[in-house]
Amino acid sequence: MHRKYNPQEVEEKWQAIWEQKNLFRVFENPAMPKYYLLEMFPYPSGNLHMGHVRNYSIGDVLARYRRMRGWNVLHPMGWDAFGMPAENAAISSGVHPAHYTEQNIQRMKRQLRRMGFSYDWAREVNTSRPEYYRWEQALFIQMFKKGLAYKKESEVNWCPRCQTVLANEQVEGGRCWRCEEEVELRDLEQWFFRITAYAEELLEYCDRLSGWPERVLTMQRNWIGKSAGARIRFPLPDREHGAIEVFTTRQDTVYGATFMSLAPEHPLAMDLARGTDREQEVSAFIQRVRQQDKRKRIAADDEKEGIFTGAHCLNPFSGRRIPIFVANFVLMEYGTGAVMAVPAHDQRDFDFAKRYGLPIQVVVQPKSGEILQSRSLHAAFAEDGVLVGSGPFDGLESDVARDRMNRFLEEKDMGKAAVQYRLRDWCISRQRYWGAPIPIVYCDRCGIQPVDEGDLPVTLPFDVDFQMKGSPLAAHNEFVHARCPNCRGTARRETDTMDTFVESSWYFERYASADYQQGLFDPEKVHYWMPVEQYIGGIEHAVLHLLYSRFFTKVLRDLGHVKFDEPFSNLLTQGMVIKDGAKMSKSKGNVVDPDDMVERYGADTTRLFTLFAAPPERDLDWSDLGVEGSFRFLQRIWRLAEDWRESLLQVEAYEGPPPAEEPAGSLYRKVHETVRRVTRDIEERQHLNTAVSSVMELVNALYLAQPPDPRQRPLECAVLRKALETTLVLLSPFAPHLTDEIWESMGHRIPLLQVPWPSYREDALQREQIVLVVQVNGKVRGKIEVPAAASEEEIQSVALEDEKVKRFLAGKAPRRIVHVPQRLVNIVV
Ligand code: ANZ
Ligand code: ZN
């Protein structure tokens, strides 16, 4: 009686066995090579979507593969559990965020279990629990004491819908990364992490992250945005002292600086006009520009406008008196908030000069071609060239001139070489409830005081009013009321919470010792497991999470908590799941629910399809037909096993050298070739899709075979058993339930995860065929194909069996056969 493939039954059975055997539990073992495989942990939204399933299926294949290869594999899972949706649910439907989050976690955990992922659940991390965030608070305090966490008033991104500030990294095209509401700019007191202190190191180490996709590194480099240039002081001749300092990347053009542009927020902007007849006008202009959207102000196509302050400064190189303007396109946050304007070589300055009738002076000529005239210039020449009208620097090429000018600046104490980064400090305070409270107290006598580390955690109060406008914590008197850690007097508690990206910046280290009570993590365990060998997640985190995590690792290192510089050695960014041409998402209405898939086809089919349909980095186009195909493939293997089991159980799987006889020899070679291809595809290229198709080819080959009577042809039977069992081993990381079920039915007692990954024999792979010319009595009569390693006898018999040759032999027995290796066979009759 043949059994029918019932995936749900098989899967439940094996999930229970794995759990009961504690198969996925790992411990630190210095005697074993370790491998830390990590997928980005999910926000507990309540439902696993196909993007998760894909991400985690990829990770599970790699984790199971490494374990079978003999590594001690850490493969943990947890919950990025703070954040807005839980709070929004509380506001709209009255569920407490803690309950909402807890329920969602339970549901998603069940879904993950049903997929058969090999997580060590004993290391589960939930970032919304005080056991977790108390250590984050401890870290905050340590950072505060080192000046790496600080508070300042600044213009910040404000999302009116989420009623909270956002980091620069969380504003995408002027909109909130989460709710897509247009973001406003507001001046508010906020907490920052000094990521800029690590700008240079974060940039420099990009070159060492050889296991990261170039695309991600480029995005990080651009985000950090290093510019090398100079700072130059332009003295104010009408004042007793003082100067305007500019940052420029084109110090070679300084002789062509014919005016100065200040940001409206620049302290001198108003100051210079004050008490003059220009005061009213300048003030009105500044007021107006400050209302404008900043992104618009600097957009290339936006109207450049400005106003003359009435004051002048001196170009320290040309000695020329130049007018000082306030201009809308200069931002206070970048460089010094002042720009030396060179209209001949910068298009913005050119447009501005044309509009306000300011002088244009060419000081860099193209290396070849037409000579530019200041008077007839119709666009800025922004490239490097050769200097003219630049005094002692005439004739120098731009790059040489920049170096010389830097030296000159320092010698004459007029400025210096300087670098500038686009990266801003990370604004981490949020005016929301569902986050880790910032452990700070405000005392009228002692000022800003960190909570004593011994008094942590500062726990979120449970009973808050979510219907309040603004932060519910600020309205919770008991929470707000605090004692000053310094003078013990009454004080006021900080009511802002931390950005959820803070939790995800160190959770991977927490997994090393998830229940550790004495600190962020057990130093020995974190030392054993970190860094992560393979991290897997979406490209959308290329700058946000991945940059913050790198920053945190460096901070932890400098605070003495860890000894490594970078958290993730290799990064794999998986593509999106697409259906009907669009990203699978609720709003597009094209969602395929993993639960439905598991109910219809089982977890193995769902996993296999997502792995087979595309290479991990590429987008995956959902196809119902493809799912059917994967299901049929698994059914095929099932049937094969059912049909063959009885015969195969009578022999041992063949483990010897390549058999000489056919068809055993070919099948044997096919098996070893498949092992080689699958191993290389997984390990070297992570092309899991082609790994699956290699296994499919092997199964096709098996389908052409038929076990003979084991008593008559035991070798052939043994090779078939080897072939079927190898199929199971190779496929087990992809479809672990089905393969374990068949494996067990073949008489094995150990689950496949504990079976060593097969190796292949080099001598089994020399299958290259060669072509030999066949002559009869010295005349070419045909060609034959034989294995390169074929013996003399084999070659002779193939030649004599060839149809054409047979015709010329006409039944006569050969007298002599001459074989010229690699070339020909001559049959003499
Ligand atoms: C003079 C000059 C001449 C410039 C020239 C360019 C071309 P990156 O590469 O992005 O670092 N700049 C400096 N601070 C600014 C601010 N706060 N707001 C707007 N623009 C600012 O750009 C550096 C260049 O951006 C600087 O070099 C400065 O203009 C401008 F032919 O200085 B340049
Ligand atoms: Zn005090």
CSV table of N, CA and C in Angstrom, one decimal, residues 578-660:
chain,number,residue,atom,x,y,z
A,578,ILE,N,7.0,40.2,-5.9
A,578,ILE,CA,6.2,40.9,-6.8
A,578,ILE,C,5.0,40.1,-7.2
A,579,LYS,N,3.8,40.7,-7.4
A,579,LYS,CA,2.7,39.9,-8.0
A,579,LYS,C,2.0,40.9,-8.9
A,580,ASP,N,1.7,40.4,-10.1
A,580,ASP,CA,1.0,41.2,-11.1
A,580,ASP,C,1.7,42.5,-11.3
A,581,GLY,N,3.0,42.5,-11.3
A,581,GLY,CA,3.8,43.6,-11.7
A,581,GLY,C,4.0,44.6,-10.6
A,582,ALA,N,3.5,44.4,-9.4
A,582,ALA,CA,3.7,45.3,-8.3
A,582,ALA,C,4.1,44.6,-7.0
A,583,LYS,N,4.8,45.3,-6.2
A,583,LYS,CA,5.2,44.8,-4.9
A,583,LYS,C,4.0,44.2,-4.1
A,584,MET,N,4.2,43.0,-3.6
A,584,MET,CA,3.1,42.5,-2.9
A,584,MET,C,2.8,43.3,-1.6
A,585,SER,N,1.6,43.9,-1.5
A,585,SER,CA,1.3,44.7,-0.4
A,585,SER,C,-0.2,44.8,-0.2
A,586,LYS,N,-0.6,45.0,1.1
A,586,LYS,CA,-2.0,45.1,1.4
A,586,LYS,C,-2.7,46.2,0.6
A,587,SER,N,-2.0,47.4,0.5
A,587,SER,CA,-2.6,48.5,-0.2
A,587,SER,C,-2.8,48.2,-1.7
A,588,LYS,N,-2.0,47.3,-2.3
A,588,LYS,CA,-2.2,47.0,-3.7
A,588,LYS,C,-3.2,45.8,-3.9
A,589,GLY,N,-3.5,45.2,-2.8
A,589,GLY,CA,-4.5,44.1,-2.8
A,589,GLY,C,-4.0,42.9,-3.5
A,590,ASN,N,-2.7,42.7,-3.6
A,590,ASN,CA,-2.2,41.5,-4.3
A,590,ASN,C,-1.5,40.6,-3.4
A,591,VAL,N,-1.9,40.5,-2.2
A,591,VAL,CA,-1.2,39.7,-1.2
A,591,VAL,C,-1.5,38.2,-1.3
A,592,VAL,N,-0.5,37.4,-1.2
A,592,VAL,CA,-0.7,36.0,-1.0
A,592,VAL,C,-0.4,35.7,0.4
A,593,ASP,N,-1.3,35.1,1.1
A,593,ASP,CA,-1.2,34.8,2.5
A,593,ASP,C,-0.4,33.5,2.7
A,594,PRO,N,0.7,33.6,3.5
A,594,PRO,CA,1.5,32.4,3.7
A,594,PRO,C,0.7,31.2,4.3
A,595,ASP,N,-0.3,31.6,5.2
A,595,ASP,CA,-1.1,30.6,5.9
A,595,ASP,C,-1.9,29.8,4.9
A,596,ASP,N,-2.5,30.6,3.9
A,596,ASP,CA,-3.3,29.9,2.8
A,596,ASP,C,-2.4,28.9,2.1
A,597,MET,N,-1.2,29.4,1.8
A,597,MET,CA,-0.2,28.5,1.0
A,597,MET,C,0.1,27.2,1.8
A,598,VAL,N,0.3,27.4,3.1
A,598,VAL,CA,0.7,26.3,3.9
A,598,VAL,C,-0.5,25.3,4.0
A,599,GLU,N,-1.7,25.9,4.1
A,599,GLU,CA,-2.9,25.0,4.2
A,599,GLU,C,-3.1,24.2,2.9
A,600,ARG,N,-2.9,24.9,1.7
A,600,ARG,CA,-3.1,24.2,0.5
A,600,ARG,C,-2.0,23.3,0.1
A,601,TYR,N,-0.8,23.8,0.2
A,601,TYR,CA,0.4,23.0,-0.4
A,601,TYR,C,1.4,22.5,0.7
A,602,GLY,N,1.3,23.2,1.8
A,602,GLY,CA,2.3,22.8,2.9
A,602,GLY,C,3.5,23.8,2.9
A,603,ALA,N,4.2,23.8,4.0
A,603,ALA,CA,5.3,24.7,4.1
A,603,ALA,C,6.5,24.4,3.2
A,604,ASP,N,6.7,23.1,3.0
A,604,ASP,CA,7.8,22.7,2.1
A,604,ASP,C,7.7,23.3,0.7
A,605,THR,N,6.5,23.2,0.1
A,605,THR,CA,6.2,23.7,-1.2
A,605,THR,C,6.4,25.2,-1.2
A,606,THR,N,5.8,25.9,-0.2
A,606,THR,CA,5.9,27.3,-0.1
A,606,THR,C,7.4,27.8,0.0
A,607,ARG,N,8.2,27.1,0.8
A,607,ARG,CA,9.6,27.4,0.9
A,607,ARG,C,10.3,27.2,-0.4
A,608,LEU,N,10.0,26.0,-1.0
A,608,LEU,CA,10.7,25.6,-2.2
A,608,LEU,C,10.4,26.6,-3.3
A,609,PHE,N,9.1,27.0,-3.5
A,609,PHE,CA,8.8,27.9,-4.5
A,609,PHE,C,9.6,29.3,-4.4
A,610,THR,N,9.5,29.8,-3.2
A,610,THR,CA,10.2,31.1,-3.0
A,610,THR,C,11.7,31.0,-3.3
A,611,LEU,N,12.3,29.8,-3.0
A,611,LEU,CA,13.7,29.7,-3.2
A,611,LEU,C,14.0,29.4,-4.7
A,612,PHE,N,13.1,28.7,-5.4
A,612,PHE,CA,13.4,28.3,-6.7
A,612,PHE,C,13.1,29.3,-7.8
A,613,ALA,N,12.1,30.2,-7.5
A,613,ALA,CA,11.6,31.1,-8.5
A,613,ALA,C,12.5,32.2,-8.9
A,614,ALA,N,13.6,32.5,-8.1
A,614,ALA,CA,14.5,33.6,-8.4
A,614,ALA,C,15.7,33.5,-7.6
A,615,PRO,N,16.9,34.0,-8.0
A,615,PRO,CA,18.0,34.1,-7.2
A,615,PRO,C,17.7,35.0,-6.0
A,616,PRO,N,18.3,34.8,-4.8
A,616,PRO,CA,17.9,35.6,-3.7
A,616,PRO,C,17.9,37.2,-3.9
A,617,GLU,N,18.9,37.7,-4.6
A,617,GLU,CA,19.0,39.2,-4.7
A,617,GLU,C,17.9,39.7,-5.6
A,618,ARG,N,17.4,38.9,-6.5
A,618,ARG,CA,16.4,39.4,-7.5
A,618,ARG,C,15.0,39.5,-6.9
A,619,ASP,N,14.2,40.3,-7.6
A,619,ASP,CA,12.8,40.3,-7.3
A,619,ASP,C,12.2,39.0,-7.7
A,620,LEU,N,11.2,38.5,-6.9
A,620,LEU,CA,10.6,37.3,-7.2
A,620,LEU,C,9.2,37.5,-7.7
A,621,ASP,N,8.9,37.0,-8.9
A,621,ASP,CA,7.6,37.2,-9.4
A,621,ASP,C,6.7,36.0,-9.0
A,622,TRP,N,5.6,36.4,-8.2
A,622,TRP,CA,4.8,35.3,-7.7
A,622,TRP,C,4.0,34.6,-8.9
A,623,SER,N,4.0,33.3,-8.8
A,623,SER,CA,3.3,32.6,-9.9
A,623,SER,C,2.6,31.4,-9.3
A,624,ASP,N,1.3,31.4,-9.5
A,624,ASP,CA,0.5,30.2,-8.9
A,624,ASP,C,0.9,28.9,-9.6
A,625,LEU,N,1.2,29.1,-10.9
A,625,LEU,CA,1.7,27.9,-11.7
A,625,LEU,C,3.0,27.4,-11.1
A,626,GLY,N,3.9,28.3,-10.7
A,626,GLY,CA,5.2,28.0,-10.2
A,626,GLY,C,5.0,27.2,-8.8
A,627,VAL,N,4.0,27.7,-8.1
A,627,VAL,CA,3.8,27.0,-6.8
A,627,VAL,C,3.3,25.6,-7.1
A,628,GLU,N,2.4,25.4,-8.0
A,628,GLU,CA,1.9,24.1,-8.4
A,628,GLU,C,3.1,23.2,-8.8
A,629,GLY,N,4.0,23.8,-9.6
A,629,GLY,CA,5.2,23.1,-10.1
A,629,GLY,C,6.0,22.6,-8.9
A,630,SER,N,6.2,23.4,-8.0
A,630,SER,CA,7.0,23.0,-6.8
A,630,SER,C,6.3,21.9,-6.1
A,631,PHE,N,5.0,22.0,-6.0
A,631,PHE,CA,4.3,21.0,-5.3
A,631,PHE,C,4.4,19.6,-6.0
A,632,ARG,N,4.3,19.7,-7.3
A,632,ARG,CA,4.4,18.5,-8.1
A,632,ARG,C,5.7,17.8,-8.0
A,633,PHE,N,6.7,18.7,-7.9
A,633,PHE,CA,8.1,18.2,-7.8
A,633,PHE,C,8.2,17.4,-6.5
A,634,LEU,N,7.7,17.9,-5.4
A,634,LEU,CA,7.8,17.2,-4.1
A,634,LEU,C,7.0,15.9,-4.1
A,635,GLN,N,5.9,16.0,-4.8
A,635,GLN,CA,5.1,14.8,-4.9
A,635,GLN,C,5.8,13.7,-5.7
A,636,ARG,N,6.5,14.1,-6.7
A,636,ARG,CA,7.3,13.2,-7.5
A,636,ARG,C,8.3,12.4,-6.7
A,637,ILE,N,9.0,13.2,-5.8
A,637,ILE,CA,10.0,12.5,-5.0
A,637,ILE,C,9.3,11.6,-4.0
A,638,TRP,N,8.2,12.0,-3.5
A,638,TRP,CA,7.4,11.1,-2.6
A,638,TRP,C,7.0,9.8,-3.3
A,639,ARG,N,6.5,9.9,-4.5
A,639,ARG,CA,6.1,8.7,-5.2
A,639,ARG,C,7.3,7.8,-5.5
A,640,LEU,N,8.4,8.4,-5.9
A,640,LEU,CA,9.6,7.7,-6.2
A,640,LEU,C,10.0,6.8,-5.0
A,641,ALA,N,10.0,7.5,-3.9
A,641,ALA,CA,10.3,6.8,-2.6
A,641,ALA,C,9.4,5.7,-2.3
A,642,GLU,N,8.1,6.0,-2.5
A,642,GLU,CA,7.1,4.9,-2.2
A,642,GLU,C,7.3,3.7,-3.1
A,643,ASP,N,7.5,4.0,-4.4
A,643,ASP,CA,7.7,2.9,-5.4
A,643,ASP,C,8.9,2.1,-5.1
A,644,TRP,N,10.0,2.8,-4.7
A,644,TRP,CA,11.3,2.1,-4.7
A,644,TRP,C,11.7,1.5,-3.3
A,645,ARG,N,10.9,2.0,-2.3
A,645,ARG,CA,11.4,1.7,-1.0
A,645,ARG,C,11.7,0.2,-0.8
A,646,GLU,N,10.7,-0.6,-1.1
A,646,GLU,CA,10.9,-2.0,-0.9
A,646,GLU,C,12.1,-2.6,-1.4
A,647,SER,N,12.4,-2.3,-2.7
A,647,SER,CA,13.7,-2.8,-3.3
A,647,SER,C,14.9,-2.2,-2.6
A,648,LEU,N,14.9,-0.9,-2.4
A,648,LEU,CA,16.1,-0.2,-1.9
A,648,LEU,C,16.5,-0.6,-0.5
A,649,LEU,N,15.4,-1.0,0.3
A,649,LEU,CA,15.7,-1.3,1.7
A,649,LEU,C,16.5,-2.6,1.8
A,650,GLN,N,16.6,-3.3,0.7
A,650,GLN,CA,17.4,-4.6,0.8
A,650,GLN,C,18.8,-4.4,0.5
A,651,VAL,N,19.3,-3.2,0.2
A,651,VAL,CA,20.7,-3.0,0.0
A,651,VAL,C,21.1,-1.8,0.8
A,652,GLU,N,22.5,-1.6,0.9
A,652,GLU,CA,23.0,-0.4,1.5
A,652,GLU,C,23.3,0.6,0.4
A,653,ALA,N,23.2,1.9,0.8
A,653,ALA,CA,23.6,2.9,-0.2
A,653,ALA,C,25.0,2.7,-0.7
A,654,TYR,N,25.3,2.9,-1.9
A,654,TYR,CA,26.6,2.6,-2.5
A,654,TYR,C,27.6,3.7,-2.1
A,655,GLU,N,28.7,3.4,-1.6
A,655,GLU,CA,29.7,4.4,-1.2
A,655,GLU,C,31.1,4.2,-1.8
A,656,GLY,N,31.2,3.2,-2.7
A,656,GLY,CA,32.5,2.9,-3.3
A,656,GLY,C,33.0,3.8,-4.4
A,657,PRO,N,34.0,3.4,-5.1
A,657,PRO,CA,34.6,4.1,-6.2
A,657,PRO,C,33.6,4.1,-7.4
A,658,PRO,N,33.8,4.9,-8.4
A,658,PRO,CA,32.9,4.9,-9.6
A,658,PRO,C,32.8,3.5,-10.1
A,659,PRO,N,31.5,3.0,-10.2
A,659,PRO,CA,31.3,1.7,-10.8
A,659,PRO,C,31.6,1.7,-12.3
A,660,ALA,N,32.1,0.6,-12.8
A,660,ALA,CA,32.4,0.5,-14.2
A,660,ALA,C,31.2,0.2,-15.1
